[in-house]
Coordinates of C-alpha atoms in Angstrom, one line a residue:
Chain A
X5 CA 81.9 8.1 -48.3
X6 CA 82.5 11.5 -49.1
X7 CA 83.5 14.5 -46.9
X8 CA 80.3 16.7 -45.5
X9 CA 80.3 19.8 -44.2
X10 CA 77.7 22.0 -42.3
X11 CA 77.4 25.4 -43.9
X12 CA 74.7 27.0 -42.8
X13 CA 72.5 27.0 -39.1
X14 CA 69.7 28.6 -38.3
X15 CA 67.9 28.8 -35.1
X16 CA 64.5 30.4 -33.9
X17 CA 65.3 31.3 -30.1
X18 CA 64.0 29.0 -27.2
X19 CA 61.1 30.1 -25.7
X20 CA 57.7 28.8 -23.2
X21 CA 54.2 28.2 -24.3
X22 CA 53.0 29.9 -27.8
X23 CA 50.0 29.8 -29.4
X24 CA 52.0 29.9 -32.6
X25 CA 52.3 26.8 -34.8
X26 CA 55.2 25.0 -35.0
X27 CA 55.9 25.6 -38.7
X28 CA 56.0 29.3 -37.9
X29 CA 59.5 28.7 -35.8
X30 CA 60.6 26.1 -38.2
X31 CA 60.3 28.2 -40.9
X32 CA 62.5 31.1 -38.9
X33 CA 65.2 28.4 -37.7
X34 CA 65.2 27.2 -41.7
X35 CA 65.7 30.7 -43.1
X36 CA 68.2 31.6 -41.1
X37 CA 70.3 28.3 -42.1
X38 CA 69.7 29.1 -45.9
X39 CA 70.6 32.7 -45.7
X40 CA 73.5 31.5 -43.5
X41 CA 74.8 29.5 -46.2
X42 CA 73.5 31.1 -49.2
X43 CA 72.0 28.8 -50.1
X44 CA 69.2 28.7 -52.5
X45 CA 65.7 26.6 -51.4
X46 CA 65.9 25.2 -54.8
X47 CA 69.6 23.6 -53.9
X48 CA 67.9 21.6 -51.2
X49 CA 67.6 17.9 -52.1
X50 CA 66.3 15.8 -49.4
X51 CA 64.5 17.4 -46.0
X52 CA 65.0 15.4 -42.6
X53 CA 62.4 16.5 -40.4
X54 CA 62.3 15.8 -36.7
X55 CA 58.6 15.4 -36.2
X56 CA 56.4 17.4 -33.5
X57 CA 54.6 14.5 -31.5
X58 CA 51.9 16.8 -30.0
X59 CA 51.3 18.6 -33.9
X60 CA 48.9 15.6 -34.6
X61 CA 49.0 15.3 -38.8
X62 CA 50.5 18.4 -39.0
X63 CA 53.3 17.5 -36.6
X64 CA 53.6 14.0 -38.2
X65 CA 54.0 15.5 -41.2
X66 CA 56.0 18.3 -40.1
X67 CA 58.9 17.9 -43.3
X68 CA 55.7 17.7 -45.8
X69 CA 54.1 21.3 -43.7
X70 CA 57.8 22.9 -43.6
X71 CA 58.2 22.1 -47.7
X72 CA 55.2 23.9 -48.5
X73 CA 56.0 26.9 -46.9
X74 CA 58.8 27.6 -48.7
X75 CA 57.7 26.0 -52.3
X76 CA 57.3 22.1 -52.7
X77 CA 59.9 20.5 -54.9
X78 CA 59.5 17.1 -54.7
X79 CA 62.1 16.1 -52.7
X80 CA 62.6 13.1 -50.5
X81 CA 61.3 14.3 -46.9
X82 CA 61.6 12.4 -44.6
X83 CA 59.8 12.5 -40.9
X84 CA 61.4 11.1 -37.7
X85 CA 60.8 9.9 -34.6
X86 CA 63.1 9.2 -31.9
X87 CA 62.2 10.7 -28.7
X88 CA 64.5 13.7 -27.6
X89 CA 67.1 12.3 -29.8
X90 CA 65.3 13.0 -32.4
X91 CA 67.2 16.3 -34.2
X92 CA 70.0 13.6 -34.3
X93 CA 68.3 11.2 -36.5
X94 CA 67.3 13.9 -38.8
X95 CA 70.9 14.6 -38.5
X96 CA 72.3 11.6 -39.5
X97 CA 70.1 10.9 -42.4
X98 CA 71.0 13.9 -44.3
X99 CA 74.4 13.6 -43.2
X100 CA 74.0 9.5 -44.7
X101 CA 72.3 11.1 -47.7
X102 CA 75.0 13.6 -49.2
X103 CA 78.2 11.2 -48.0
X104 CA 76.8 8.8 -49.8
X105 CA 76.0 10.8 -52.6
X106 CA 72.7 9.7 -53.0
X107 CA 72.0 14.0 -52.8
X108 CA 74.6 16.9 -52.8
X109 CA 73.1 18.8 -50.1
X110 CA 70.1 18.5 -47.6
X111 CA 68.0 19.9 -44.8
X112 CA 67.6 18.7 -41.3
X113 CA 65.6 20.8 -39.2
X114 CA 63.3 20.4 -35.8
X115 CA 60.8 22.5 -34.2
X116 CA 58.6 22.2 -31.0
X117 CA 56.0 23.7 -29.2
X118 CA 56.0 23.3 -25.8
X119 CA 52.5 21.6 -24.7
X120 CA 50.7 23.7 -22.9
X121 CA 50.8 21.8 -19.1
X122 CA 51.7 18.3 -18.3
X123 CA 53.4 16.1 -20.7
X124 CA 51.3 12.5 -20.0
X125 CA 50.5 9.4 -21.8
X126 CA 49.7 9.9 -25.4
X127 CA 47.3 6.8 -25.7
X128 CA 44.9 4.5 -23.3
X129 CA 46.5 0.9 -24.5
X130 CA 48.3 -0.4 -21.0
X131 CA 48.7 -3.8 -23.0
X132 CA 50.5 -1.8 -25.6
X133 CA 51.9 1.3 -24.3
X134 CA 53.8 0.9 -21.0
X135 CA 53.9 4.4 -20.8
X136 CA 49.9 4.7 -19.7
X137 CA 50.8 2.6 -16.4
X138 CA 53.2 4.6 -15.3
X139 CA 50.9 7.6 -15.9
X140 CA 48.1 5.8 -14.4
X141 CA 49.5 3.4 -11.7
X142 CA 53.0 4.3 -10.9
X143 CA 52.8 8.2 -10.4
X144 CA 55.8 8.9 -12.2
X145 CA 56.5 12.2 -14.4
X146 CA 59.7 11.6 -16.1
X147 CA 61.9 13.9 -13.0
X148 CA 61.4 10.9 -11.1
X149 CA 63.7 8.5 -13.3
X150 CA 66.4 10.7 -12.7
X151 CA 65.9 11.3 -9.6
X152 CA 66.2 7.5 -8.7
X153 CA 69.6 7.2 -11.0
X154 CA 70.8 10.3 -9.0
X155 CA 70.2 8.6 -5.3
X156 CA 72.1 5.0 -6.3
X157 CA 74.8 7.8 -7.6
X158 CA 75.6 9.7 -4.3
X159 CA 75.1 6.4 -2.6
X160 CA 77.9 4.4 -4.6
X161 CA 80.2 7.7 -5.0
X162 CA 80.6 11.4 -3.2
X163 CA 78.3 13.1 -5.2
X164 CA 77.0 15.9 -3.0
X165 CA 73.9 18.3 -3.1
X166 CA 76.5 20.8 -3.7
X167 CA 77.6 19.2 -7.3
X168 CA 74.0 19.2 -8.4
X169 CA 73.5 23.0 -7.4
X170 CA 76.8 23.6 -9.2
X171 CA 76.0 22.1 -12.0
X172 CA 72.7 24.9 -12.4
X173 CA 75.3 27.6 -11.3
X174 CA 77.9 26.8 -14.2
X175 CA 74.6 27.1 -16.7
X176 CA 72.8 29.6 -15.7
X177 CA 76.2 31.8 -16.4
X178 CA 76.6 30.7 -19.6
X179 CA 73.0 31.2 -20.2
X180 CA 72.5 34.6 -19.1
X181 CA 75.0 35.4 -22.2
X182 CA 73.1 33.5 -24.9
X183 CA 71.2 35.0 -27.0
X184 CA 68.9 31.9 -27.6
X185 CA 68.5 30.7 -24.6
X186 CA 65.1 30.5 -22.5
X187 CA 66.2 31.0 -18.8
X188 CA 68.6 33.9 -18.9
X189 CA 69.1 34.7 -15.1
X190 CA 72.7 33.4 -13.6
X191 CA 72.1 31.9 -9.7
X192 CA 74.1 31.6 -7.3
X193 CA 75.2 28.5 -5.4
X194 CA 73.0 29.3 -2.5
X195 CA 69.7 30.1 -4.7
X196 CA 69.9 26.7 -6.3
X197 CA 70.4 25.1 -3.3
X198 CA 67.4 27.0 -1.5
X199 CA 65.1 26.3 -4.3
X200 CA 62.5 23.4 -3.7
X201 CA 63.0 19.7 -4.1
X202 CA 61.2 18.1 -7.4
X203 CA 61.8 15.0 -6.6
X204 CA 65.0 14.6 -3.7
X205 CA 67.1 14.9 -4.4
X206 CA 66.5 16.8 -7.8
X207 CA 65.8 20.5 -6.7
X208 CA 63.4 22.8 -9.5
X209 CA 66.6 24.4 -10.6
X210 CA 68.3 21.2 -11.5
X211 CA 65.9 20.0 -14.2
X212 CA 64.8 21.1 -17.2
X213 CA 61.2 22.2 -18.4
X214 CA 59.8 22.0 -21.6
X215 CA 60.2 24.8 -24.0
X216 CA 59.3 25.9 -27.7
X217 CA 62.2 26.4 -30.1
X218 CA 63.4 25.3 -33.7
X219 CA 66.6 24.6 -35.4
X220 CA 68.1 24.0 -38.8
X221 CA 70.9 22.9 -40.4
X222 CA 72.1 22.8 -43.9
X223 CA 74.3 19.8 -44.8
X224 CA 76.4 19.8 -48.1
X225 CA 79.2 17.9 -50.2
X226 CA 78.7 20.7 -52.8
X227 CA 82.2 22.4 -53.7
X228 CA 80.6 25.7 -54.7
X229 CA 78.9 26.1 -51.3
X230 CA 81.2 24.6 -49.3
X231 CA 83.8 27.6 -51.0
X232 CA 81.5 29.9 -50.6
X233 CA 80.3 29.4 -46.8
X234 CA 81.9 31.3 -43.8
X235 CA 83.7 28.7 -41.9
X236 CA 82.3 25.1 -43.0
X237 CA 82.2 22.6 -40.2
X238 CA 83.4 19.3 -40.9
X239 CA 81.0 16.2 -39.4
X240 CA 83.6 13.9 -38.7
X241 CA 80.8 11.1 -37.5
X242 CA 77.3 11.6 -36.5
X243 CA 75.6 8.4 -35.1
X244 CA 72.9 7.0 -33.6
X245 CA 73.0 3.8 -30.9
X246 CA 70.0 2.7 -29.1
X247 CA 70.1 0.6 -25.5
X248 CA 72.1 -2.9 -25.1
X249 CA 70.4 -5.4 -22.9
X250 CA 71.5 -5.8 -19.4
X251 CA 71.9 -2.0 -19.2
X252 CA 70.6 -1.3 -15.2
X253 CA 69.5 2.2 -16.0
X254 CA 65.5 2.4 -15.3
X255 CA 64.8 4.4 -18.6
X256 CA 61.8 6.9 -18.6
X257 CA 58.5 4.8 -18.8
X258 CA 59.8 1.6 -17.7
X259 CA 58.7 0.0 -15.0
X260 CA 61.8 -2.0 -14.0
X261 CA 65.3 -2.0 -14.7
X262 CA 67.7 -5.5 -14.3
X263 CA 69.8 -5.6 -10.7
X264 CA 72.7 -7.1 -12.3
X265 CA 74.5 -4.8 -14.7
X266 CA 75.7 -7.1 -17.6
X267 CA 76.0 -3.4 -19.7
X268 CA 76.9 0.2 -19.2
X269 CA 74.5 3.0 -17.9
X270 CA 72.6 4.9 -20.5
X271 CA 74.2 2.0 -23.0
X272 CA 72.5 4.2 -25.6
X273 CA 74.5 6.9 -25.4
X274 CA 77.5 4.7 -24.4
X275 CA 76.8 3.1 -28.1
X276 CA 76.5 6.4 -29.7
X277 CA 79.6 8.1 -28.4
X278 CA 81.8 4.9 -29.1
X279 CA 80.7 4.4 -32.4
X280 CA 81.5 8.0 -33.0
X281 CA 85.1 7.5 -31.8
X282 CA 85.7 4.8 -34.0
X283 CA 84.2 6.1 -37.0
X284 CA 86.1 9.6 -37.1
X285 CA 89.5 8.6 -35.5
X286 CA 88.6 11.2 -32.6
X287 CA 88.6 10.4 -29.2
X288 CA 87.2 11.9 -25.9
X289 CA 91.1 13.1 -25.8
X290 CA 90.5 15.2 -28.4
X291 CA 87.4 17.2 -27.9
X292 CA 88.0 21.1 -27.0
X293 CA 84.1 21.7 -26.6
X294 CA 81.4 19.5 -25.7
X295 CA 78.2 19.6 -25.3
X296 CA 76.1 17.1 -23.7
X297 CA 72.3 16.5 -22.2
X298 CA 71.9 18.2 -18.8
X299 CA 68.0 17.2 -18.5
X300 CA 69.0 17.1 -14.7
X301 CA 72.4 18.0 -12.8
X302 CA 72.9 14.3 -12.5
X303 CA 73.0 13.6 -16.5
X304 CA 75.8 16.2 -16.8
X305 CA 77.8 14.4 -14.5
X306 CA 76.8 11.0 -15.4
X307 CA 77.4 11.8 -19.1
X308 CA 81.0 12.9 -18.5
X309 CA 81.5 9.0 -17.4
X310 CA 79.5 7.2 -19.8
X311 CA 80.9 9.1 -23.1
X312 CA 84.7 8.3 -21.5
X313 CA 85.8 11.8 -20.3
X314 CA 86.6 10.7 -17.0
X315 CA 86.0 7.1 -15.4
X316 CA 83.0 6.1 -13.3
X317 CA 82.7 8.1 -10.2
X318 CA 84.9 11.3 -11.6
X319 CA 82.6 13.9 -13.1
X320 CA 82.1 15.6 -9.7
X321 CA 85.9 16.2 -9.2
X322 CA 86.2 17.5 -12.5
X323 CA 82.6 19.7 -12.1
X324 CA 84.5 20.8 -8.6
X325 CA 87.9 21.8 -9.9
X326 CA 86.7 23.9 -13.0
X327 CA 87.7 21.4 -15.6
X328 CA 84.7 21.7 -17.4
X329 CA 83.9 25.7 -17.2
X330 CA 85.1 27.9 -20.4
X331 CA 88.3 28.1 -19.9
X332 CA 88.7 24.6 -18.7
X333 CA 90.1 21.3 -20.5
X334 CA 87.3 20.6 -21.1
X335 CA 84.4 23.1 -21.3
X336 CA 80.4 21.5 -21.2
X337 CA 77.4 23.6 -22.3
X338 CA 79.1 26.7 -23.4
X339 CA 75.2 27.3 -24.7
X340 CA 74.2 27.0 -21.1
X341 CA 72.4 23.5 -21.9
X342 CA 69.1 22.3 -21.2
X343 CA 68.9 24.0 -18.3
X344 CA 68.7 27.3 -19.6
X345 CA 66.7 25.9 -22.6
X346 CA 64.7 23.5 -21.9
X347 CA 63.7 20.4 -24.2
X348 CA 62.3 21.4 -27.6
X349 CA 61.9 17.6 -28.2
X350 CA 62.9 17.2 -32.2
X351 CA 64.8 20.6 -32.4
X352 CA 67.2 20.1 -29.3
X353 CA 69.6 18.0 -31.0
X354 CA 70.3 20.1 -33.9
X355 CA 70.7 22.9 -31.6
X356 CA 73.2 21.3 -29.6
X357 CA 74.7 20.6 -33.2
X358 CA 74.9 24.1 -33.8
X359 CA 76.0 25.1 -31.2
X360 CA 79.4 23.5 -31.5
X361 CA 79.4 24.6 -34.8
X362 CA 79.2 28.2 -33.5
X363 CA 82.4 27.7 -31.1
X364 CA 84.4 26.3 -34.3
X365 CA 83.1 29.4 -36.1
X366 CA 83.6 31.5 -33.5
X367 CA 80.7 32.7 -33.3
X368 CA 80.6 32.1 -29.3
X369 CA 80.3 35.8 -27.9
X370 CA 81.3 35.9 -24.5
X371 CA 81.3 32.3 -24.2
X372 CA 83.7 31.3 -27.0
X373 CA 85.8 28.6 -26.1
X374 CA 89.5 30.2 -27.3
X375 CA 91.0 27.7 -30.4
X376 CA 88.5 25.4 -30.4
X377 CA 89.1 23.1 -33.6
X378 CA 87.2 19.9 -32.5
X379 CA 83.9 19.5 -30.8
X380 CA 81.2 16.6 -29.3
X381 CA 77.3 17.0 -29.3
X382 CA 76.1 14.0 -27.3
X383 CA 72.2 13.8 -27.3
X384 CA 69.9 11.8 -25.2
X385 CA 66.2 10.0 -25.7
X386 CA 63.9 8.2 -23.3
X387 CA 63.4 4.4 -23.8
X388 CA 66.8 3.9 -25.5
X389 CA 67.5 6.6 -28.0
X390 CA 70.5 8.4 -28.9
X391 CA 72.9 10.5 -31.0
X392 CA 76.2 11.5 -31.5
X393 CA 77.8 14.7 -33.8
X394 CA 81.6 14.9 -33.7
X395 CA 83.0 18.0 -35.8
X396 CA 86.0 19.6 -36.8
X397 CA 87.3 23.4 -38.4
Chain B
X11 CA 46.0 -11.4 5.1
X12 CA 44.9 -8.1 4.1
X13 CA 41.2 -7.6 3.1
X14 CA 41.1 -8.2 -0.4
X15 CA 37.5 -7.9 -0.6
X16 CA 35.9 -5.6 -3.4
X17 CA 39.5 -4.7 -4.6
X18 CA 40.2 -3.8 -8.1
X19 CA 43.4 -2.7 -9.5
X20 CA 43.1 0.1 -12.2
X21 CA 44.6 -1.7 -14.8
X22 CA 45.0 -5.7 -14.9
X23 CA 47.5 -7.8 -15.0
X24 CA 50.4 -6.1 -12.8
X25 CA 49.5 -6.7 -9.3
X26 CA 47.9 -9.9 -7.7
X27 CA 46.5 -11.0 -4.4
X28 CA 44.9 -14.1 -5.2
X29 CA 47.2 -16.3 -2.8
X30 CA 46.4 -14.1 0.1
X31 CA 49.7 -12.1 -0.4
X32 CA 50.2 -9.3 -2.8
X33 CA 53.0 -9.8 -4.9
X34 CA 53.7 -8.2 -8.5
X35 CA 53.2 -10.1 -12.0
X36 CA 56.4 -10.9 -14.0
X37 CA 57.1 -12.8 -16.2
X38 CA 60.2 -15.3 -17.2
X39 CA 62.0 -16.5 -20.3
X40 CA 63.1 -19.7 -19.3
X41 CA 65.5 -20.3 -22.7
X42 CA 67.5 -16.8 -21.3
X43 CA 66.4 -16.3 -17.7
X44 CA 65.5 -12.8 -18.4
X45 CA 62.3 -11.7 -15.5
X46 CA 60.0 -8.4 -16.8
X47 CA 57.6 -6.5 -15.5
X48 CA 55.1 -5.7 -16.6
X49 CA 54.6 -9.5 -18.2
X50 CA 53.4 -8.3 -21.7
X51 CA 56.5 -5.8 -22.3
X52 CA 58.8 -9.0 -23.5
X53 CA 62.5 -8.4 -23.1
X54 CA 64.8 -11.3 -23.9
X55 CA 69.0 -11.1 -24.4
X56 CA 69.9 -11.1 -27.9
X57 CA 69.9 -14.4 -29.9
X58 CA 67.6 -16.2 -27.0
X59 CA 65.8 -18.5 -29.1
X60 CA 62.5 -17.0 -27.0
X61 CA 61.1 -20.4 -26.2
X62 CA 59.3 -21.0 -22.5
X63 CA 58.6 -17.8 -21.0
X64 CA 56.4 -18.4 -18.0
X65 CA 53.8 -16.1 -16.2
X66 CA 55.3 -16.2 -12.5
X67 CA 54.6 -14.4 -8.9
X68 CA 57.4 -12.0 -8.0
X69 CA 58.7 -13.0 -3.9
X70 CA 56.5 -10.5 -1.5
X71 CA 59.7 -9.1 -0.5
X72 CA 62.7 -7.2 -1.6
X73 CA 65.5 -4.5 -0.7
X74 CA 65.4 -1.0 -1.6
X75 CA 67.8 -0.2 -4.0
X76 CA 66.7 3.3 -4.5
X77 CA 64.0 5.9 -3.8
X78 CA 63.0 9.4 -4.2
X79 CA 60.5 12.0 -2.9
X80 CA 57.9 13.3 -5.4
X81 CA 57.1 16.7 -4.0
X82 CA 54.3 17.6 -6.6
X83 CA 51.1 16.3 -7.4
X84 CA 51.7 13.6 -10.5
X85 CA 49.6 15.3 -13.6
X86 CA 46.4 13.1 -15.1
X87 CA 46.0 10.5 -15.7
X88 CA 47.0 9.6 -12.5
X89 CA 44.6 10.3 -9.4
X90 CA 44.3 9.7 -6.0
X91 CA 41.3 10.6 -3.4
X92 CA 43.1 11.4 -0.6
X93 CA 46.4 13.9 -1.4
X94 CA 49.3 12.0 -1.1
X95 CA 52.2 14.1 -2.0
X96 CA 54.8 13.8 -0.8
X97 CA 55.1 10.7 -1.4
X98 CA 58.0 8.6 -1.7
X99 CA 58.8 6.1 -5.1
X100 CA 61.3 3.1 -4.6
X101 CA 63.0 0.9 -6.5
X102 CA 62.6 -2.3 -5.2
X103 CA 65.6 -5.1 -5.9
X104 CA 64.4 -8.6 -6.3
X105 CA 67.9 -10.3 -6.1
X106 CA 67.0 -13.9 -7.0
X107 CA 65.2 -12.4 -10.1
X108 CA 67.6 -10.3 -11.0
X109 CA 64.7 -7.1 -11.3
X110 CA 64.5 -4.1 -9.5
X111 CA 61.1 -2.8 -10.0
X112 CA 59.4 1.0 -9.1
X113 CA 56.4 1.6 -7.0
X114 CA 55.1 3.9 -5.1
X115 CA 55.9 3.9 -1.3
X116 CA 53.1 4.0 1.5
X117 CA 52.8 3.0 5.0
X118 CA 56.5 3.9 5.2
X119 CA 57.8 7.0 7.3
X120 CA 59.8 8.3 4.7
X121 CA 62.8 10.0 6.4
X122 CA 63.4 6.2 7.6
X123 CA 64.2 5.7 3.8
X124 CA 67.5 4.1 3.4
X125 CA 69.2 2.1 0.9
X126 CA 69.1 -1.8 1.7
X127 CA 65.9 -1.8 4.1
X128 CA 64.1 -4.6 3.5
X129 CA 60.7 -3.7 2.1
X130 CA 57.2 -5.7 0.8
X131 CA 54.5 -5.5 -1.9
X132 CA 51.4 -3.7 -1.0
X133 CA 48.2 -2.2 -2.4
X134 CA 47.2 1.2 -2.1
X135 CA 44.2 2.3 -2.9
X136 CA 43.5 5.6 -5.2
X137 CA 39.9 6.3 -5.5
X138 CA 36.1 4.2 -5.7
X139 CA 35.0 3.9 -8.9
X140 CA 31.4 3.4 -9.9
X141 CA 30.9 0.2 -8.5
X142 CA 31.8 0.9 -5.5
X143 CA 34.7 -0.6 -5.5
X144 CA 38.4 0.3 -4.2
X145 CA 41.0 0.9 -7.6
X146 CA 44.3 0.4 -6.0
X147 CA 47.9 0.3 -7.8
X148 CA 51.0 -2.1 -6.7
X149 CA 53.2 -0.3 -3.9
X150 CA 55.8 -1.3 -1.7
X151 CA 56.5 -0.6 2.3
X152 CA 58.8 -1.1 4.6
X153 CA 58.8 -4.0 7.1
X154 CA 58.0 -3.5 10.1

């Protein structure tokens, strides 16, 4: 395995409903990485695309609809699935491609359109698709499965109302000074907690909607363009891990969850992380930026624990005495996170890749995290899907 | 015994109330002892030879081990006749089983929620379909 580097990132900004196609803000997101790196299309030698599940053939097909926008070239493209953690697998195939040296430098990009209203069941097969009897019999949008985690959370430790409505506070700063964020208004502490309850004790601020967005990065082992790029970003590891049985976490669409824990919570993200560590030599020690999946207030607490920032049952103290503001030891979602973004379901990932490869650039704006040489992007997928980036500068 | 009569749930196989009480539809491995629900989403621990998994009854009654409050109407395809929001979803421990399983809460004041209560399997019903018969789902209330 050879070393990889990101060079060039590209990013269309996050935004609600359009009645543009999807492979109008991937193509925005993928010019911008190219002309970021200087890179010429032609120089591109595999394309990962993180697919758009509501896209039908198009959005299955999303690498194949993206290639011929800018000049097919026979490449391998490659679509992918994998729920919300799907910009990581893109990710990590291009990344597996060029260390391997099977190409010198590929694509991985992901774009989204928000659907316009509910997200629901995408097929009538009960016997099949557990997902259609939750839809249909158990009355559960996905808010709900949090919602339940959260409860068992402020039963078994302190967490307070307060920490959730902190959490939205924290983002919505860094949010209002990103340029590519959705949701740019900051809130106050009292606004957050005055807003109404989704599902108690989730409150509207503390989750995040869906949103239409793209992203793009350019993935090389390439001397010349590594030389030439502004500030190339090492990927020390970038992984995948999916859910280890006996996990109690009752993941979106399931119906149950086991009582006994025989695993860790969101062991999917647990696996991720860890095999991250060990892969790149880096631990949680080491990270000067991360950023993780705040889908609610309660997955940016419990993600502090299950990646090994703090232990079990710690995350609010650290949320409570600044450790993980700018400026902090360790600063979460300097991009303002989901909740300013919202999920852009294949394109979120790759976002969150870069940006951590914007703080080691210092590209941060106000919301640069001072010396950062190391940082985490932690993603998260329902029914068991996730992904880990670790870089470097 | 509740009245069963011209009672259909909306999709088969999860809740039954044959033997007079309701009680959800698992199933067992018997080679791992892993219980799921629903009994056609198999789930087994890793190198279980999958041999003897049985259809079995889930008890009647369990303990909360978690709930919520849906404020909102849940989108299509769900639907209900009567507006029930807010209504409250629990996660319901079977302990013996090793399962907690979700439902939605009825019957149930639900500021009495708490952590622990006991509570039981129940129907409740969400519209009449053509046939004039009651479509109900699985749900879970307190004891009384």
């Amino acid at each position: 395995m050879r070393d990889v580097y990101i060079v060039g990132t590209g990013i269309h900004p996050w935004t609600g409903f359009s009645e543009q196609v999807f492979a109008d803000f991937a193509a925005v997101a993928v010019e911008g990485a190219l002309k970021d790196a200087g890179v010429e299309w032609q120089k591109i030698q595999a394309i990962m695309a993180g697919i758009f599940i509501y896209g039908g053939n198009a959005g299955h097909l999303s690498g194949q609809y993206l290639e011929s926008i800018f000049g097919e070239t026979g490449v391998p493209v490659v679509n992918v699935y994998n729920a919300c953690a799907t910009g990581s697998a893109a990710i990590r195939m291009a990344f597996n491609s060029v260390a391997a040296g099977e190409t010198d430098t590929a694509l991985a990009f992901g774009a989204d359109v928000s659907p316009k209203g509910f997200l629901t069941a995408k097929s009538d097969n009960a016997v099949q698709d557990r997902d259609v009897i939750r839809w249909k019999m158990g009355g559960m949008p996905n808010p709900i499965y949090w919602a339940l985690e959260c409860r068992k959370r402020m039963e078994k430790y302190d967490t307070t109302e307060e920490d959730l409505a902190l959490v939205k506070v924290l983002m919505s700063e860094y949010g209002s000074k990103n340029p590519d964020a959705r949701f740019k208004k900051p809130y106050s502490l009292e606004e957050v907690m005055n807003s109404v309850y989704v599902c108690d004790p989730l409150r509207l601020f503390e989750i995040c909607p869906v949103s239409t967005g793209a992203a793009a990065v350019i993935i090389t082992a390439d001397p010349e363009l590594i030389k030439k790029a502004d500030k190339p970003v090492k990927i020390n590891a970038t992984t995948m891990g999916s859910a280890i049985y006996g996990d109690p976490t009752i993941r979106i669409s399931a119906l149950s969850c086991p009582a006994t824990p025989e695993a860790p919570m969101l062991s999917e993200s647990y696996s991720a992380s860890r095999q991250a560590y060990e892969k790149s030599g880096i631990g949680p020690e080491d990270i000067d930026v991360l950023e993780l999946p705040d889908n609610s207030s309660w997955h940016y607490l419990v993600y502090l624990e299950t990646c090994g920032f703090c232990k079990e049952g710690e995350a609010d103290k650290m949320l409570r005495d600044g450790e993980t503001k700018i400026g902090g030891k360790l600063p979460v979602n300097p991009s303002g996170g989901f909740s300013s973004h919202g999920e852009a379901l294949s394109a979120q990932a790759i976002w969150q890749v870069i940006e951590c490869a914007n703080q080691l650039r210092g590209r941060g704006g106000e919301r640069q995290v001072e010396g950062a040489k190391v940082a985490m992007a932690q993603t998260y997928g329902l029914m068991g899907n996730s992904g880990t980036t670790i870089m470097s500068i | 015994m509740e009245n069963m009569a011209n009672k259909v749930a909306r999709i088969p196989n999860l809740v039954d109330w044959s033997t007079g009480e309701v009680r959800l539809m698992s199933a067992k491995c018997n080679s791992c002892g892993t219980y799921f629900f629903p009994k056609e989403h198999y789930q087994h621990r890793p190198g279980c030879s999958r041999e003897g998994v049985e259809e079995v009854l889930l008890p009647k009654k369990g303990k909360l081990a978690s709930y919520t409050i849906q404020h909102y109407p849940c989108p299509p395809p769900f639907k209900t006749e009567k507006k029930i929001t807010p209504y409250g979803i629990g996660l319901v421990e079977f302990t013996d089983e090793n399962i907690q399983v979700a439902g939605i809460i009825t019957d149930t004041d639900l500021k009495s929620l708490k952590i622990g209560m006991e509570m039981e399997t129940t129907t409740l019903p969400m519209y009449t379909n053509e046939e004039k018969q009651e479509v109900v789902t699985w749900a879970f209330r307190a004891v009384q």
